[in-house]
XYZ file of C-alpha atoms in Angstrom:
646
model
C 2.315 -35.953 -46.288
C 4.485 -34.134 -43.758
C 2.812 -31.734 -41.389
C 4.596 -29.232 -39.172
C 3.627 -28.682 -35.562
C 3.186 -25.011 -34.630
C 5.976 -23.697 -32.493
C 3.570 -21.935 -30.167
C 1.349 -24.340 -28.219
C -1.636 -23.618 -26.032
C -1.800 -24.015 -22.269
C -3.767 -26.962 -20.916
C -6.299 -26.504 -18.119
C -7.531 -29.394 -15.987
C -10.761 -28.863 -14.045
C -11.373 -31.515 -11.379
C -13.434 -29.556 -8.816
C -16.680 -30.780 -10.306
C -17.195 -32.935 -13.420
C -13.813 -33.542 -15.038
C -13.091 -31.136 -17.883
C -9.912 -30.547 -19.861
C -9.394 -27.579 -22.150
C -6.638 -26.366 -24.443
C -6.886 -22.634 -24.895
C -10.583 -22.006 -25.516
C -11.313 -25.570 -26.695
C -12.785 -28.243 -24.424
C -11.479 -31.739 -25.145
C -14.142 -34.387 -25.865
C -13.073 -36.996 -23.299
C -14.379 -40.448 -24.135
C -15.322 -42.659 -21.241
C -14.437 -43.166 -17.607
C -10.992 -44.664 -18.332
C -9.675 -41.476 -19.946
C -11.039 -39.395 -17.100
C -9.517 -41.685 -14.479
C -6.112 -41.709 -16.163
C -6.013 -37.936 -16.497
C -7.175 -37.418 -12.901
C -4.485 -39.792 -11.628
C -1.755 -37.978 -13.589
C -2.943 -34.551 -12.397
C -2.921 -35.704 -8.767
C 0.689 -36.863 -9.186
C 1.701 -33.177 -9.639
C 4.289 -33.819 -12.342
C 5.673 -37.046 -10.869
C 5.874 -40.274 -12.849
C 2.971 -42.672 -12.261
C 3.918 -46.317 -12.967
C 1.792 -48.039 -15.604
C 0.832 -50.745 -13.108
C -0.440 -48.095 -10.684
C -2.508 -46.495 -13.434
C -3.977 -49.870 -14.349
C -4.851 -50.620 -10.726
C -6.542 -47.258 -10.189
C -8.371 -47.233 -13.522
C -9.926 -50.636 -12.762
C -10.425 -50.115 -8.993
C -7.798 -52.651 -7.931
C -8.906 -55.396 -10.331
C -7.224 -54.736 -13.693
C -7.622 -57.231 -16.560
C -4.643 -59.053 -18.045
C -4.616 -56.614 -20.955
C -4.572 -53.559 -18.657
C -1.093 -52.309 -19.616
C -1.974 -52.464 -23.300
C -5.238 -50.621 -22.698
C -3.400 -47.971 -20.668
C -1.065 -47.412 -23.634
C -4.021 -47.146 -26.015
C -5.718 -44.672 -23.667
C -2.562 -42.546 -23.470
C -2.230 -42.541 -27.258
C -5.842 -41.421 -27.651
C -5.358 -38.621 -25.156
C -2.169 -37.481 -26.853
C -4.067 -37.240 -30.128
C -6.776 -35.149 -28.453
C -4.169 -32.740 -27.068
C -2.280 -32.579 -30.363
C -5.422 -31.902 -32.402
C -6.352 -29.115 -29.968
C -2.976 -27.406 -30.444
C -1.230 -28.467 -27.233
C 1.636 -30.304 -28.916
C 2.978 -33.796 -28.274
C 4.550 -33.391 -24.841
C 1.527 -33.027 -22.545
C 1.764 -36.681 -21.462
C 5.318 -38.047 -21.609
C 6.547 -41.615 -21.330
C 9.086 -41.919 -18.524
C 10.014 -45.326 -17.157
C 8.265 -47.033 -15.480
C 5.132 -45.167 -16.600
C 3.812 -41.763 -17.606
C 3.795 -38.230 -16.321
C 1.916 -35.027 -17.026
C 4.390 -32.384 -18.171
C 4.413 -29.499 -15.646
C 4.949 -26.839 -18.331
C 1.808 -25.159 -19.713
C -0.403 -26.938 -17.198
C -3.025 -25.254 -15.012
C -5.254 -27.117 -12.572
C -8.103 -25.861 -10.454
C -6.753 -28.050 -7.627
C -3.498 -26.094 -7.484
C -5.304 -22.783 -7.971
C -7.674 -23.588 -5.084
C -4.749 -24.496 -2.824
C -2.883 -21.301 -3.768
C -5.882 -19.004 -3.285
C -6.912 -20.476 0.062
C -3.302 -20.584 1.267
C -2.943 -16.892 0.425
C -6.242 -16.215 2.187
C -5.136 -17.921 5.398
C -1.812 -16.061 5.378
C -3.493 -12.699 4.737
C -5.893 -13.444 7.612
C -2.967 -14.067 9.950
C -1.529 -10.714 8.875
C -4.777 -8.903 9.696
C -5.602 -8.107 6.045
C -9.227 -9.163 6.370
C -10.710 -7.863 3.125
C -7.926 -9.256 0.974
C -8.103 -12.592 2.806
C -11.853 -12.844 2.237
C -11.429 -12.036 -1.450
C -8.788 -14.760 -1.910
C -11.021 -17.340 -0.236
C -13.980 -16.296 -2.401
C -11.831 -16.734 -5.493
C -10.742 -20.192 -4.368
C -14.256 -21.350 -3.545
C -15.587 -19.981 -6.848
C -13.510 -22.638 -8.649
C -15.833 -25.381 -7.393
C -18.487 -26.492 -9.904
C -19.797 -29.353 -7.772
C -18.242 -32.254 -5.813
C -14.668 -32.977 -6.875
C -14.352 -35.748 -9.496
C -18.163 -35.689 -9.755
C -18.305 -38.039 -12.761
C -15.635 -40.496 -11.544
C -16.274 -43.467 -9.237
C -12.718 -44.796 -8.893
C -11.633 -45.521 -5.324
C -8.605 -43.196 -5.495
C -10.860 -40.375 -6.737
C -13.402 -40.931 -3.967
C -10.665 -40.744 -1.305
C -9.211 -37.565 -2.821
C -12.687 -36.058 -3.205
C -13.349 -36.581 0.507
C -10.091 -34.827 1.399
C -10.863 -31.936 -0.924
C -14.392 -31.603 0.449
C -12.875 -31.146 3.910
C -10.543 -28.445 2.545
C -13.497 -26.745 0.896
C -15.467 -26.745 4.159
C -12.511 -25.307 6.104
C -12.231 -22.506 3.540
C -15.978 -21.802 3.791
C -15.760 -21.678 7.578
C -12.816 -19.291 7.463
C -14.631 -17.078 4.955
C -17.614 -16.858 7.319
C -15.275 -15.749 10.121
C -13.747 -13.046 7.922
C -17.107 -11.798 6.695
C -18.268 -11.505 10.298
C -15.238 -9.366 11.038
C -16.129 -7.215 8.048
C -19.564 -6.549 9.540
C -21.620 -8.680 7.136
C -23.585 -10.404 9.941
C -27.058 -9.543 8.618
C -26.440 -10.998 5.162
C -24.811 -14.082 6.682
C -27.686 -15.295 8.848
C -29.576 -17.069 6.069
C -26.451 -18.511 4.460
C -25.103 -19.819 7.767
C -28.477 -21.243 8.735
C -28.455 -23.392 5.579
C -24.857 -24.471 6.151
C -25.530 -25.479 9.754
C -28.580 -27.445 8.643
C -26.397 -29.345 6.161
C -23.501 -29.788 8.622
C -25.108 -29.834 12.094
C -22.068 -31.183 13.971
C -19.555 -28.568 12.732
C -19.228 -26.316 15.758
C -17.290 -23.643 13.877
C -20.255 -22.973 11.601
C -22.644 -23.003 14.552
C -20.494 -20.479 16.451
C -20.437 -18.183 13.413
C -24.217 -18.451 13.053
C -24.719 -17.593 16.739
C -22.525 -14.500 16.362
C -24.330 -13.407 13.187
C -27.719 -13.830 14.849
C -26.710 -11.968 17.997
C -25.151 -9.066 16.108
C -28.329 -8.840 14.018
C -30.447 -8.383 17.158
C -31.609 -12.021 17.249
C -30.333 -12.931 20.726
C -33.089 -15.464 21.421
C -32.444 -17.219 18.086
C -28.707 -17.346 18.854
C -29.357 -19.056 22.212
C -31.760 -21.467 20.524
C -29.074 -22.330 17.972
C -26.753 -23.232 20.852
C -29.383 -25.377 22.602
C -30.123 -27.280 19.388
C -26.425 -27.915 18.828
C -25.877 -29.056 22.405
C -28.810 -31.473 22.222
C -27.439 -32.904 18.996
C -23.876 -33.436 20.230
C -25.107 -35.029 23.453
C -27.475 -37.344 21.547
C -25.094 -38.217 18.708
C -21.705 -38.185 20.430
C -22.484 -38.273 24.133
C -20.405 -35.118 24.578
C -20.969 -31.527 25.673
C -20.192 -28.786 23.123
C -16.562 -27.753 22.805
C -14.948 -24.948 24.774
C -15.075 -22.511 21.849
C -18.808 -22.870 21.304
C -19.434 -22.561 25.056
C -17.356 -19.354 25.116
C -19.515 -17.762 22.426
C -22.626 -18.919 24.312
C -21.374 -17.295 27.525
C -20.766 -13.961 25.787
C -24.264 -13.969 24.317
C -25.784 -14.847 27.700
C -24.056 -11.827 29.219
C -25.030 -9.674 26.208
C -21.478 -8.545 25.456
C -21.474 -7.671 21.740
C -18.418 -5.446 22.042
C -16.258 -8.359 23.131
C -17.569 -11.076 20.832
C -14.420 -10.820 18.698
C -12.465 -11.801 21.810
C -14.317 -15.081 22.277
C -11.063 -16.956 22.186
C -10.289 -19.810 19.811
C -13.943 -20.243 18.807
C -13.035 -18.798 15.420
C -9.910 -20.579 14.120
C -7.275 -18.583 12.234
C -8.965 -15.524 13.750
C -7.586 -12.222 12.507
C -7.185 -10.686 15.925
C -5.851 -7.197 16.473
C -2.350 -6.636 15.248
C -0.514 -3.761 16.889
C 2.763 -4.241 15.033
C 1.840 -5.427 11.535
C 4.317 -7.284 9.358
C 2.565 -7.603 6.005
C 5.473 -7.819 3.565
C 5.350 -10.836 1.245
C 8.120 -13.398 1.567
C 11.485 -12.270 0.233
C 12.556 -13.762 -3.095
C 14.729 -16.840 -2.667
C 16.901 -15.884 -5.651
C 17.073 -12.093 -5.247
C 20.506 -11.039 -6.463
C 22.473 -7.843 -6.882
C 21.042 -4.301 -6.930
C 23.756 -3.176 -4.509
C 23.686 0.455 -5.634
C 19.899 0.597 -5.642
C 19.692 -0.856 -2.127
C 22.235 1.673 -0.899
C 20.200 4.465 -2.488
C 17.054 3.328 -0.673
C 19.020 3.063 2.568
C 20.160 6.655 2.244
C 16.781 7.939 1.111
C 14.264 6.146 3.308
C 15.881 4.897 6.497
C 14.097 7.107 9.100
C 17.115 8.479 10.883
C 15.994 12.061 10.313
C 12.218 12.510 10.857
C 12.397 16.010 9.417
C 13.705 15.103 5.974
C 11.738 16.460 3.013
C 11.236 13.316 0.896
C 9.657 10.503 2.939
C 8.499 8.723 -0.241
C 10.550 6.798 -2.809
C 9.137 5.666 -6.154
C 10.773 2.718 -7.928
C 9.912 2.866 -11.638
C 11.021 0.895 -14.664
C 9.966 -1.421 -17.477
C 7.968 -4.597 -16.829
C 10.129 -7.475 -15.642
C 12.839 -5.268 -14.127
C 12.130 -6.550 -10.612
C 10.602 -3.450 -9.040
C 8.419 -5.401 -6.602
C 11.221 -7.812 -5.710
C 13.527 -4.889 -4.906
C 10.904 -3.149 -2.749
C 10.075 -6.286 -0.765
C 13.743 -7.237 -0.350
C 14.647 -3.785 0.903
C 11.657 -3.818 3.257
C 12.897 -7.021 4.897
C 16.464 -5.721 4.943
C 15.415 -2.460 6.659
C 12.899 -4.054 9.057
C 14.872 -3.026 12.148
C 14.514 0.625 11.127
C 10.720 0.264 11.297
C 9.961 -1.331 14.670
C 6.324 -0.163 14.585
C 5.486 -2.311 11.580
C 5.574 -2.845 7.840
C 2.352 -2.369 5.856
C 1.966 -3.700 2.317
C -0.683 -3.391 -0.393
C -0.735 -4.753 -3.951
C -2.776 -2.204 -5.901
C -3.518 -4.548 -8.815
C -6.543 -6.781 -9.187
C -6.225 -10.505 -9.897
C -6.036 -9.834 -13.656
C -3.062 -7.499 -13.191
C -4.966 -4.257 -13.758
C -4.934 -1.306 -11.333
C -7.721 -1.712 -8.801
C -10.299 1.040 -9.105
C -10.974 3.021 -5.933
C -8.395 0.878 -4.140
C -7.594 3.398 -1.411
C -10.768 2.764 0.605
C -10.415 -1.032 0.954
C -6.644 -0.767 1.461
C -7.096 1.805 4.222
C -9.603 -0.462 5.911
C -7.079 -3.295 5.862
C -4.304 -1.056 7.166
C -6.480 0.252 9.999
C -7.449 -3.292 10.988
C -3.776 -4.275 11.004
C -2.998 -1.285 13.214
C -5.529 -2.420 15.820
C -8.727 -0.569 14.884
C -11.860 -2.660 15.441
C -14.042 -3.090 12.308
C -16.931 -1.143 13.834
C -14.668 1.817 14.565
C -13.479 2.203 10.962
C -15.238 5.176 9.300
C -17.182 4.659 6.089
C -15.872 7.755 4.281
C -12.499 7.751 2.528
C -11.401 11.110 3.962
C -12.304 10.047 7.517
C -10.412 6.784 7.112
C -7.369 8.614 5.760
C -7.438 11.094 8.658
C -7.624 8.290 11.236
C -4.794 6.468 9.446
C -2.545 9.544 9.435
C -3.279 10.130 13.101
C -2.281 6.590 14.031
C 1.002 6.861 12.118
C 1.860 10.376 13.290
C 4.527 9.169 15.709
C 5.149 5.630 14.454
C 8.171 4.410 12.534
C 6.236 2.363 9.994
C 7.208 1.403 6.449
C 4.355 1.434 3.899
C 5.005 -0.458 0.637
C 2.516 0.310 -2.153
C 3.104 -2.112 -5.006
C 2.036 -1.632 -8.645
C 0.542 1.832 -8.217
C -1.191 3.172 -11.301
C -1.846 6.794 -10.394
C -1.501 9.327 -7.600
C -5.215 8.871 -6.940
C -4.405 5.287 -5.921
C -1.823 6.254 -3.331
C -2.628 9.802 -2.161
C -4.874 8.768 0.768
C -2.361 6.048 1.746
C 0.499 8.432 2.477
C 1.017 8.792 6.224
C 1.907 12.496 6.218
C 4.520 14.028 8.535
C 6.343 11.826 10.969
C 9.011 9.127 10.994
C 7.122 6.775 8.641
C 8.373 6.092 5.134
C 6.645 5.011 1.922
C 8.064 2.901 -0.910
C 6.003 2.891 -4.125
C 6.509 0.768 -7.245
C 4.973 1.567 -10.601
C 5.632 2.017 -14.275
C 6.054 5.797 -14.172
C 6.703 8.729 -11.869
C 3.565 9.402 -9.817
C 4.594 12.282 -7.558
C 6.472 15.545 -7.897
C 10.042 15.900 -6.719
C 9.083 17.949 -3.677
C 7.477 15.017 -1.914
C 9.226 12.019 -3.445
C 12.489 10.769 -4.863
C 12.594 8.454 -7.863
C 14.734 5.379 -8.539
C 14.693 4.235 -12.158
C 15.339 0.519 -12.462
C 16.811 -1.087 -15.565
C 18.433 -4.419 -16.352
C 21.017 -6.016 -14.095
C 24.711 -5.483 -14.655
C 26.361 -8.477 -16.357
C 28.046 -9.820 -13.214
C 24.808 -9.579 -11.210
C 22.809 -11.114 -14.059
C 25.153 -14.125 -14.244
C 24.810 -14.620 -10.486
C 21.007 -14.534 -10.747
C 21.128 -17.073 -13.582
C 23.373 -19.305 -11.466
C 21.026 -19.125 -8.488
C 18.076 -20.056 -10.710
C 19.675 -22.749 -12.884
C 22.499 -24.091 -10.719
C 25.968 -22.663 -10.177
C 27.888 -25.587 -11.720
C 26.084 -25.497 -15.053
C 26.598 -21.764 -15.421
C 30.238 -21.898 -14.297
C 30.922 -24.664 -16.846
C 30.208 -22.276 -19.737
C 31.034 -18.660 -18.811
C 30.958 -17.509 -22.442
C 27.543 -19.084 -22.999
C 26.271 -17.579 -19.742
C 27.406 -14.118 -20.863
C 25.642 -14.576 -24.204
C 22.495 -15.794 -22.457
C 22.506 -12.734 -20.199
C 22.725 -10.538 -23.288
C 19.791 -12.304 -24.936
C 17.779 -11.691 -21.755
C 18.752 -7.987 -21.861
C 19.624 -8.265 -18.156
C 15.926 -8.331 -17.210
C 15.421 -10.323 -13.988
C 12.133 -11.836 -15.202
C 13.851 -13.153 -18.339
C 16.863 -14.431 -16.403
C 14.635 -16.268 -13.932
C 12.640 -17.762 -16.811
C 15.860 -18.902 -18.509
C 17.121 -20.336 -15.225
C 13.842 -22.155 -14.640
C 14.001 -23.577 -18.172
C 17.505 -24.915 -17.543
C 16.552 -26.246 -14.122
C 13.675 -28.159 -15.702
C 15.945 -29.571 -18.412
C 18.910 -31.161 -16.596
C 20.095 -32.705 -19.893
C 20.500 -29.270 -21.509
C 23.660 -27.194 -21.365
C 23.718 -23.412 -21.305
C 24.733 -23.556 -24.970
C 21.621 -25.596 -25.802
C 19.399 -22.857 -24.395
C 21.410 -20.115 -26.107
C 20.965 -21.882 -29.458
C 17.191 -21.974 -28.997
C 17.061 -18.320 -27.952
C 19.167 -17.114 -30.878
C 16.121 -17.476 -33.135
C 14.412 -14.246 -32.125
C 11.085 -15.456 -33.488
C 11.076 -18.140 -30.792
C 12.767 -16.237 -27.986
C 9.613 -15.295 -26.064
C 8.308 -18.850 -26.475
C 11.527 -20.249 -25.000
C 11.140 -17.866 -22.057
C 7.408 -18.515 -21.803
C 7.159 -21.216 -19.164
C 6.185 -21.097 -15.509
C 5.438 -18.225 -13.173
C 8.348 -16.188 -14.549
C 7.099 -16.258 -18.161
C 8.314 -13.092 -19.869
C 5.300 -12.761 -22.139
C 2.943 -13.080 -19.161
C 4.831 -10.299 -17.371
C 4.497 -8.030 -20.390
C 0.820 -8.974 -20.763
C 0.117 -7.823 -17.203
C 1.895 -4.526 -17.847
C -0.101 -3.886 -21.016
C -3.429 -4.723 -19.337
C -2.679 -2.007 -16.797
C -2.487 0.681 -19.506
C -5.346 2.811 -20.834
C -6.780 1.235 -23.979
C -5.551 3.957 -26.339
C -1.987 3.720 -24.982
C -1.940 -0.073 -25.364
C -3.277 0.294 -28.907
C -0.555 2.801 -29.762
C 2.062 0.397 -28.427
C 0.717 -2.390 -30.675
C 0.648 -0.110 -33.727
C 4.295 0.883 -33.183
C 5.217 -2.795 -33.103
C 4.942 -2.715 -36.896
C 7.956 -0.397 -37.185
C 10.882 -2.503 -38.396
C 13.726 -0.003 -38.020
C 15.930 -0.447 -34.908
C 15.389 3.248 -34.121
C 12.815 5.624 -35.573
C 11.896 9.287 -35.479
C 8.631 11.111 -34.855
C 7.737 11.082 -38.575
C 7.919 7.276 -38.704
C 5.985 7.057 -35.457
C 3.357 9.429 -36.810
C 2.834 7.246 -39.887
C 2.547 4.045 -37.788
C 0.108 5.645 -35.358
C -1.972 7.441 -37.966
C -1.610 10.729 -36.051
C -0.277 14.182 -36.679
C 3.299 14.961 -35.669
C 2.399 16.743 -32.429
C -0.066 14.060 -31.330
C 2.398 11.301 -32.259
C 5.176 12.972 -30.278
C 2.900 13.116 -27.219
C 2.164 9.399 -27.535
C 5.841 8.498 -27.954
C 6.821 10.523 -24.907
C 4.016 8.878 -22.922
C 5.452 5.467 -23.808
C 8.906 6.702 -22.779
C 7.457 7.741 -19.415
C 6.053 4.225 -19.067
C 9.463 2.701 -19.950
C 7.963 0.907 -22.963
C 10.100 3.017 -25.300
C 13.478 4.614 -24.761
C 15.235 7.550 -26.378
C 17.961 6.399 -28.778
C 19.586 9.828 -29.210
C 19.225 12.370 -32.007
C 19.819 12.165 -35.736
C 22.071 14.470 -37.742
C 19.316 17.067 -37.897
C 18.859 17.062 -34.126
C 15.539 15.162 -34.169
C 14.881 12.679 -31.384
C 14.940 8.996 -32.228
C 13.180 6.258 -30.270
C 13.575 2.494 -29.915
C 12.033 -0.416 -28.061
C 13.992 -2.044 -25.233
C 15.218 -5.408 -26.544
C 12.613 -7.935 -25.396
C 9.811 -5.376 -25.413
C 10.481 -4.850 -29.114
C 9.817 -8.532 -29.814
C 6.664 -8.382 -27.737
C 5.460 -5.226 -29.520
C 5.955 -6.942 -32.875
C 3.801 -9.850 -31.636
C 1.061 -7.480 -30.516
C 1.161 -5.696 -33.855
C 0.777 -9.002 -35.716
C -2.146 -10.015 -33.477
C -3.777 -6.648 -34.010
C -3.381 -6.863 -37.790
C -4.894 -10.340 -37.918
C -7.821 -9.232 -35.765
C -8.455 -6.155 -37.905
C -8.425 -8.307 -41.054
C -10.792 -10.786 -39.455
C -13.080 -8.008 -38.254
C -13.147 -6.429 -41.716
C -14.099 -9.750 -43.317
C -16.773 -10.285 -40.694
C -18.188 -6.782 -41.129
C -18.323 -7.116 -44.905
C -20.027 -10.511 -44.645
C -22.908 -9.089 -42.579
C -25.637 -7.073 -44.367
C -24.815 -3.420 -43.814
C -21.604 -4.442 -42.067
C -19.351 -2.715 -44.583
C -20.333 0.579 -43.010
C -19.106 -0.433 -39.545
C -15.906 0.844 -38.041
C -13.867 -2.354 -37.762
C -11.748 -1.388 -34.711
C -14.958 -1.026 -32.695
C -16.123 -4.600 -33.292
C -16.276 -7.000 -30.382
C -14.151 -9.441 -32.365
C -11.343 -6.914 -32.619
C -11.282 -6.270 -28.903
C -11.409 -9.942 -28.022
C -8.630 -10.867 -30.430
C -6.229 -8.074 -29.452
C -7.076 -7.556 -25.801
C -6.817 -3.828 -26.514
């Protein structure tokens, strides 16, 4: 009996920071035995590279494999492939590539990589003076740990890697303590640091942090005792005096100098010292291409050559995936010389992609720290912080980039007021009136620019070899940078494909978002983030309209799909136009407005509608199956919300 494999496959998640767990979507795979765990761990650690079968055999049997090891490795791989296939991950999670096997990089998430990314971001944010954001990234990275790495694996290679990871974990914990001290959390840290020092008595960084926390909490005698205990231990165990950093902290406490403890020198590594000229912009995109007219517009609008101009704020708006953030960051780097007093940056989303609530207070604190204000001098109230911030920027030529703003409430306190500073805001809709801001609406790239972006992502030779196919591919991507980068990444990862091969796969519109659904530039993921940022009722309206099959539709059709009166439906449609999730397609013969979805967003809306319909049907069946459930309002069920995300 022939069975068909679903076209859409689930992402695999590998958890190694603790007991080894592997999941596909919401399902946890039932791993059987230490050999399967060892093989999977070895493939994950290879980070997409091929691991020879002999190497797998050696590591799975701790350097003493039996004569049948290669056969047993093959059997183990086959069993794992069946587990992944039965869980809905498809057949290509583990591929055979001479001389061994590899874990396919597509659709693969690991807590090892996530931990490295989060802590790396935390260290970089700390160097930029963005203390609160740095501490949050480190907390997120450390929260991934469920116990010692590879906790249920005794293989030699796993023990060596676990020791290295434990050191990385301890460094992240030490850095987090430093950041929390700078944020004024000394009282709550005393107990936590005391336990850490007891467990790791020779780590001088932890001991220095504990001494600072004790002293700032009014426990000067305890802080000096902590130093004496550490000195006695290092002399007894190592025959050495404490290091220079620990002695520097000790000297400050002896002289009772709390105001200068932050200046104790290198006692606190990666210390976020005062930054007078902040440079917080993220790295510029390696493949940024085009947008010549838009860059010229920002040059003319924002470059602070005339401090008295009326519009010191520019808002870049447009549909998801248009490259608003990339344009803002690229222009910020390009115009850096016009802002010699610094470049401030804040991402106003949370880690799930939603607008951060009450973001202005924490962002202002980070900005003030970056501008040289000591933590203890930062006011608690939002209005006081904003006033201090405006005063500091009154005569400074500083660029402030506010990324992914959701409302004027998010950005109002972050505007520097009069002066030579400029503000660049990105968001999905216009946030400010024309008297204080100018708006740049971003759409898809022009064909020539789109082809260049595709070439930079996939390789110039492959694109140049098929100019007609490249033009067709650009059209299928609707010129959206996120789609073009995803297509380029797909080609780059498939060196045996031609441009025509990818075009053929994308021509089936039912599969188009799946084809563009791999890696960090996944189109569907970009649209998901945009929808999560919307109010629930707006996201629900968007999903309902996804059931409209006409290429363009009027208010009457929209009213029927939304289940609203004409006036209410028109308000919803215009709201979606403001958010760039719908566009006006002109007027019909009677003069009535017609609307349509932008190309790829129409496919995504149809998907959301189908998901919503399935969830409603499931919720109705569930409600009817429960005594008294037939009287429930199905859209309010937990199942509905979980299935649709609305």
